[in-house]
């Protein structure tokens, strides 16, 4: 039997994934990284992005925003501040969030919190990207 790695993805509210998988990619603060069984241990913070994990021929996707990932040879734990599997993403809500953030960034009013607006836009764009990758029902 082929070697697998245990993947756990949790948020402060719930456990989203607990599964033996073949391969994971995640958005580290220094960029996307891939994890295969037997990876050397490391710890990183996460940015806004897409987590993908493959089991056999099936790959599943989640949108995540911030948190930590801890990698060990036989186990990876992702503690995400916010995470949604592709199947749970409300596309209209993400489109509205995208429009709001774009408007704020365009208007550039004095009260604009640039980092906050930019992060809101990035979250919305990642949600829209991940939503297109849901598994066929
Ligand atoms: P909005 O402006 O639409 O409220 P947001 O980016 O401010 O979005 P977050 O603070 O990132 O929202 O998330 C708050 C909660 O709402 C989290 O539990 C998150 O998973 C969920 N959430 C946010 N947007 C969506 C979406 N488009 N589809 C599904 N769940 C979402």
PDB file of C-alpha atoms and ligand atoms in Angstrom:
ATOM      1  CA  UNK A   1       0.000   0.000   0.000  1.00  0.00           C
ATOM      2  CA  UNK A   2       1.234   3.464  -0.847  1.00  0.00           C
ATOM      3  CA  UNK A   3       2.351   5.683   2.052  1.00  0.00           C
ATOM      4  CA  UNK A   4      -0.052   8.453   3.100  1.00  0.00           C
ATOM      5  CA  UNK A   5       0.033  11.461   5.424  1.00  0.00           C
ATOM      6  CA  UNK A   6      -2.602  12.351   8.005  1.00  0.00           C
ATOM      7  CA  UNK A   7      -4.186  15.766   7.387  1.00  0.00           C
ATOM      8  CA  UNK A   8      -6.189  17.702   9.946  1.00  0.00           C
ATOM      9  CA  UNK A   9      -7.719  21.080   9.153  1.00  0.00           C
ATOM     10  CA  UNK A  10      -9.367  22.921  12.038  1.00  0.00           C
ATOM     11  CA  UNK A  11     -10.694  26.414  12.693  1.00  0.00           C
ATOM     12  CA  UNK A  12     -11.567  27.850  16.113  1.00  0.00           C
ATOM     13  CA  UNK A  13     -15.164  26.621  15.516  1.00  0.00           C
ATOM     14  CA  UNK A  14     -14.849  23.206  13.935  1.00  0.00           C
ATOM     15  CA  UNK A  15     -12.863  20.405  12.442  1.00  0.00           C
ATOM     16  CA  UNK A  16     -13.149  20.453   8.656  1.00  0.00           C
ATOM     17  CA  UNK A  17     -10.863  17.622   7.611  1.00  0.00           C
ATOM     18  CA  UNK A  18      -9.339  14.557   9.266  1.00  0.00           C
ATOM     19  CA  UNK A  19      -8.159  12.226   6.590  1.00  0.00           C
ATOM     20  CA  UNK A  20      -5.244  10.181   5.263  1.00  0.00           C
ATOM     21  CA  UNK A  21      -4.095  11.846   2.040  1.00  0.00           C
ATOM     22  CA  UNK A  22      -1.377  11.611  -0.603  1.00  0.00           C
ATOM     23  CA  UNK A  23      -0.401  15.242  -1.100  1.00  0.00           C
ATOM     24  CA  UNK A  24      -1.217  18.745   0.193  1.00  0.00           C
ATOM     25  CA  UNK A  25      -0.515  22.275  -0.993  1.00  0.00           C
ATOM     26  CA  UNK A  26      -1.033  25.288   1.250  1.00  0.00           C
ATOM     27  CA  UNK A  27      -0.506  29.062   1.150  1.00  0.00           C
ATOM     28  CA  UNK A  28       2.448  29.700   3.468  1.00  0.00           C
ATOM     29  CA  UNK A  29       3.297  33.292   4.308  1.00  0.00           C
ATOM     30  CA  UNK A  30       6.429  32.861   2.145  1.00  0.00           C
ATOM     31  CA  UNK A  31       4.453  31.327  -0.711  1.00  0.00           C
ATOM     32  CA  UNK A  32       2.628  28.144  -1.633  1.00  0.00           C
ATOM     33  CA  UNK A  33       4.310  24.909  -0.518  1.00  0.00           C
ATOM     34  CA  UNK A  34       3.686  21.232  -1.142  1.00  0.00           C
ATOM     35  CA  UNK A  35       3.768  18.403   1.386  1.00  0.00           C
ATOM     36  CA  UNK A  36       4.204  14.709   0.654  1.00  0.00           C
ATOM     37  CA  UNK A  37       4.449  11.857   3.181  1.00  0.00           C
ATOM     38  CA  UNK A  38       7.882  11.913   4.874  1.00  0.00           C
ATOM     39  CA  UNK A  39       8.323  15.693   4.685  1.00  0.00           C
ATOM     40  CA  UNK A  40      10.817  17.231   7.126  1.00  0.00           C
ATOM     41  CA  UNK A  41       9.162  18.892  10.144  1.00  0.00           C
ATOM     42  CA  UNK A  42       8.443  22.606   9.914  1.00  0.00           C
ATOM     43  CA  UNK A  43       6.066  25.261  11.124  1.00  0.00           C
ATOM     44  CA  UNK A  44       4.768  28.210   9.127  1.00  0.00           C
ATOM     45  CA  UNK A  45       2.116  30.874   9.239  1.00  0.00           C
ATOM     46  CA  UNK A  46      -0.506  30.932   6.497  1.00  0.00           C
ATOM     47  CA  UNK A  47      -1.767  33.775   4.365  1.00  0.00           C
ATOM     48  CA  UNK A  48      -5.038  34.093   2.458  1.00  0.00           C
ATOM     49  CA  UNK A  49      -5.137  31.382  -0.196  1.00  0.00           C
ATOM     50  CA  UNK A  50      -6.180  27.975  -1.398  1.00  0.00           C
ATOM     51  CA  UNK A  51      -5.481  24.658   0.330  1.00  0.00           C
ATOM     52  CA  UNK A  52      -5.641  21.603  -1.925  1.00  0.00           C
ATOM     53  CA  UNK A  53      -5.332  17.992  -0.824  1.00  0.00           C
ATOM     54  CA  UNK A  54      -5.321  14.904  -2.946  1.00  0.00           C
ATOM     55  CA  UNK A  55      -6.412  11.443  -2.004  1.00  0.00           C
ATOM     56  CA  UNK A  56      -5.963   8.912  -4.768  1.00  0.00           C
ATOM     57  CA  UNK A  57      -7.344  10.652  -7.867  1.00  0.00           C
ATOM     58  CA  UNK A  58      -9.601  13.105  -6.053  1.00  0.00           C
ATOM     59  CA  UNK A  59      -8.441  16.598  -5.080  1.00  0.00           C
ATOM     60  CA  UNK A  60     -10.443  18.803  -2.717  1.00  0.00           C
ATOM     61  CA  UNK A  61     -10.057  22.515  -2.164  1.00  0.00           C
ATOM     62  CA  UNK A  62     -10.627  24.987   0.655  1.00  0.00           C
ATOM     63  CA  UNK A  63     -10.298  28.758   0.949  1.00  0.00           C
ATOM     64  CA  UNK A  64      -8.322  29.697   4.062  1.00  0.00           C
ATOM     65  CA  UNK A  65      -7.392  32.986   5.675  1.00  0.00           C
ATOM     66  CA  UNK A  66      -4.452  33.123   8.070  1.00  0.00           C
ATOM     67  CA  UNK A  67      -3.413  30.622  10.703  1.00  0.00           C
ATOM     68  CA  UNK A  68      -0.613  28.096  11.102  1.00  0.00           C
ATOM     69  CA  UNK A  69       0.503  24.857   9.516  1.00  0.00           C
ATOM     70  CA  UNK A  70       2.566  22.289  11.349  1.00  0.00           C
ATOM     71  CA  UNK A  71       4.217  19.603   9.269  1.00  0.00           C
ATOM     72  CA  UNK A  72       5.682  16.321  10.503  1.00  0.00           C
ATOM     73  CA  UNK A  73       6.705  13.336   8.367  1.00  0.00           C
ATOM     74  CA  UNK A  74       3.431  11.470   8.963  1.00  0.00           C
ATOM     75  CA  UNK A  75       1.082  14.315   9.862  1.00  0.00           C
ATOM     76  CA  UNK A  76       0.093  17.853   8.895  1.00  0.00           C
ATOM     77  CA  UNK A  77      -2.135  20.080  10.984  1.00  0.00           C
ATOM     78  CA  UNK A  78      -3.613  23.291   9.605  1.00  0.00           C
ATOM     79  CA  UNK A  79      -5.037  25.668  12.197  1.00  0.00           C
ATOM     80  CA  UNK A  80      -6.835  28.225  10.075  1.00  0.00           C
ATOM     81  CA  UNK A  81      -8.477  31.342  11.423  1.00  0.00           C
ATOM     82  CA  UNK A  82     -11.131  31.088   8.711  1.00  0.00           C
ATOM     83  CA  UNK A  83     -11.696  28.235   6.254  1.00  0.00           C
ATOM     84  CA  UNK A  84     -14.417  27.063   3.890  1.00  0.00           C
ATOM     85  CA  UNK A  85     -14.464  23.937   1.728  1.00  0.00           C
ATOM     86  CA  UNK A  86     -15.257  24.752  -1.921  1.00  0.00           C
ATOM     87  CA  UNK A  87     -18.701  23.166  -1.550  1.00  0.00           C
ATOM     88  CA  UNK A  88     -19.676  25.633   1.222  1.00  0.00           C
ATOM     89  CA  UNK A  89     -18.724  28.859  -0.480  1.00  0.00           C
ATOM     90  CA  UNK A  90     -21.559  31.268  -1.109  1.00  0.00           C
ATOM     91  CA  UNK A  91     -20.592  32.703  -4.489  1.00  0.00           C
ATOM     92  CA  UNK A  92     -22.992  35.650  -4.400  1.00  0.00           C
ATOM     93  CA  UNK A  93     -21.743  36.663  -0.972  1.00  0.00           C
ATOM     94  CA  UNK A  94     -18.141  36.543  -2.207  1.00  0.00           C
ATOM     95  CA  UNK A  95     -19.096  38.601  -5.291  1.00  0.00           C
ATOM     96  CA  UNK A  96     -20.694  41.230  -3.067  1.00  0.00           C
ATOM     97  CA  UNK A  97     -17.604  41.290  -0.811  1.00  0.00           C
ATOM     98  CA  UNK A  98     -15.419  41.662  -3.893  1.00  0.00           C
ATOM     99  CA  UNK A  99     -17.450  44.590  -5.206  1.00  0.00           C
ATOM    100  CA  UNK A 100     -17.438  46.330  -1.818  1.00  0.00           C
ATOM    101  CA  UNK A 101     -13.676  45.972  -1.483  1.00  0.00           C
ATOM    102  CA  UNK A 102     -13.024  47.135  -5.066  1.00  0.00           C
ATOM    103  CA  UNK A 103     -15.230  50.171  -4.534  1.00  0.00           C
ATOM    104  CA  UNK A 104     -13.408  51.097  -1.329  1.00  0.00           C
ATOM    105  CA  UNK A 105     -10.022  50.736  -2.979  1.00  0.00           C
ATOM    106  CA  UNK A 106     -11.139  52.850  -5.949  1.00  0.00           C
ATOM    107  CA  UNK A 107     -12.720  55.611  -3.898  1.00  0.00           C
ATOM    108  CA  UNK A 108      -9.668  55.955  -1.657  1.00  0.00           C
ATOM    109  CA  UNK A 109     -11.513  58.034   0.933  1.00  0.00           C
ATOM    110  CA  UNK A 110      -9.558  59.383   3.890  1.00  0.00           C
ATOM    111  CA  UNK A 111     -10.948  56.729   6.203  1.00  0.00           C
ATOM    112  CA  UNK A 112      -9.773  53.918   3.912  1.00  0.00           C
ATOM    113  CA  UNK A 113      -7.980  51.175   5.797  1.00  0.00           C
ATOM    114  CA  UNK A 114      -5.979  50.004   2.797  1.00  0.00           C
ATOM    115  CA  UNK A 115      -4.702  46.743   4.280  1.00  0.00           C
ATOM    116  CA  UNK A 116      -8.174  45.747   5.426  1.00  0.00           C
ATOM    117  CA  UNK A 117      -9.739  46.502   2.051  1.00  0.00           C
ATOM    118  CA  UNK A 118      -6.959  44.695   0.226  1.00  0.00           C
ATOM    119  CA  UNK A 119      -7.351  41.623   2.467  1.00  0.00           C
ATOM    120  CA  UNK A 120     -11.139  41.645   1.945  1.00  0.00           C
ATOM    121  CA  UNK A 121     -10.595  41.733  -1.818  1.00  0.00           C
ATOM    122  CA  UNK A 122      -8.064  38.911  -1.656  1.00  0.00           C
ATOM    123  CA  UNK A 123     -10.377  36.743   0.464  1.00  0.00           C
ATOM    124  CA  UNK A 124     -13.243  37.316  -1.952  1.00  0.00           C
ATOM    125  CA  UNK A 125     -11.099  36.490  -5.000  1.00  0.00           C
ATOM    126  CA  UNK A 126      -9.776  33.295  -3.392  1.00  0.00           C
ATOM    127  CA  UNK A 127     -13.326  32.247  -2.443  1.00  0.00           C
ATOM    128  CA  UNK A 128     -14.484  32.776  -6.013  1.00  0.00           C
ATOM    129  CA  UNK A 129     -11.503  30.809  -7.348  1.00  0.00           C
ATOM    130  CA  UNK A 130     -11.979  27.925  -4.893  1.00  0.00           C
ATOM    131  CA  UNK A 131     -15.751  27.809  -5.483  1.00  0.00           C
ATOM    132  CA  UNK A 132     -15.150  26.853  -9.128  1.00  0.00           C
ATOM    133  CA  UNK A 133     -13.282  23.744  -7.922  1.00  0.00           C
ATOM    134  CA  UNK A 134     -16.000  21.993  -6.015  1.00  0.00           C
ATOM    135  CA  UNK A 135     -16.498  18.314  -6.670  1.00  0.00           C
ATOM    136  CA  UNK A 136     -19.399  17.412  -8.929  1.00  0.00           C
ATOM    137  CA  UNK A 137     -22.357  16.396  -6.722  1.00  0.00           C
TER     138      UNK A 137
HETATM  139  P1  LIG B   1     -18.436  39.169   4.268  1.00  0.00           P
HETATM  140  O1  LIG B   1     -17.934  40.548   3.999  1.00  0.00           O
HETATM  141  O2  LIG B   1     -19.237  38.594   3.151  1.00  0.00           O
HETATM  142  O3  LIG B   1     -19.063  38.988   5.625  1.00  0.00           O
HETATM  143  P2  LIG B   1     -15.840  38.412   5.211  1.00  0.00           P
HETATM  144  O4  LIG B   1     -14.652  38.182   4.356  1.00  0.00           O
HETATM  145  O5  LIG B   1     -15.883  39.641   6.028  1.00  0.00           O
HETATM  146  O6  LIG B   1     -17.135  38.248   4.299  1.00  0.00           O
HETATM  147  P3  LIG B   1     -14.919  36.579   7.156  1.00  0.00           P
HETATM  148  O7  LIG B   1     -14.667  37.482   8.308  1.00  0.00           O
HETATM  149  O8  LIG B   1     -13.743  36.171   6.330  1.00  0.00           O
HETATM  150  O9  LIG B   1     -16.027  37.195   6.183  1.00  0.00           O
HETATM  151  O10 LIG B   1     -15.679  35.257   7.631  1.00  0.00           O
HETATM  152  C1  LIG B   1     -16.739  35.285   8.567  1.00  0.00           C
HETATM  153  C2  LIG B   1     -17.435  33.925   8.513  1.00  0.00           C
HETATM  154  O11 LIG B   1     -18.220  33.867   7.324  1.00  0.00           O
HETATM  155  C3  LIG B   1     -16.479  32.752   8.468  1.00  0.00           C
HETATM  156  O12 LIG B   1     -17.059  31.685   9.192  1.00  0.00           O
HETATM  157  C4  LIG B   1     -16.414  32.411   6.987  1.00  0.00           C
HETATM  158  O13 LIG B   1     -16.125  31.046   6.787  1.00  0.00           O
HETATM  159  C5  LIG B   1     -17.796  32.771   6.509  1.00  0.00           C
HETATM  160  N1  LIG B   1     -17.832  33.268   5.115  1.00  0.00           N
HETATM  161  C6  LIG B   1     -17.449  34.480   4.659  1.00  0.00           C
HETATM  162  N2  LIG B   1     -17.680  34.618   3.335  1.00  0.00           N
HETATM  163  C7  LIG B   1     -18.207  33.433   2.932  1.00  0.00           C
HETATM  164  C8  LIG B   1     -18.661  32.929   1.669  1.00  0.00           C
HETATM  165  N3  LIG B   1     -18.620  33.655   0.549  1.00  0.00           N
HETATM  166  N4  LIG B   1     -19.180  31.679   1.645  1.00  0.00           N
HETATM  167  C9  LIG B   1     -19.229  30.916   2.754  1.00  0.00           C
HETATM  168  N5  LIG B   1     -18.822  31.324   3.973  1.00  0.00           N
HETATM  169  C10 LIG B   1     -18.314  32.566   4.072  1.00  0.00           C
END
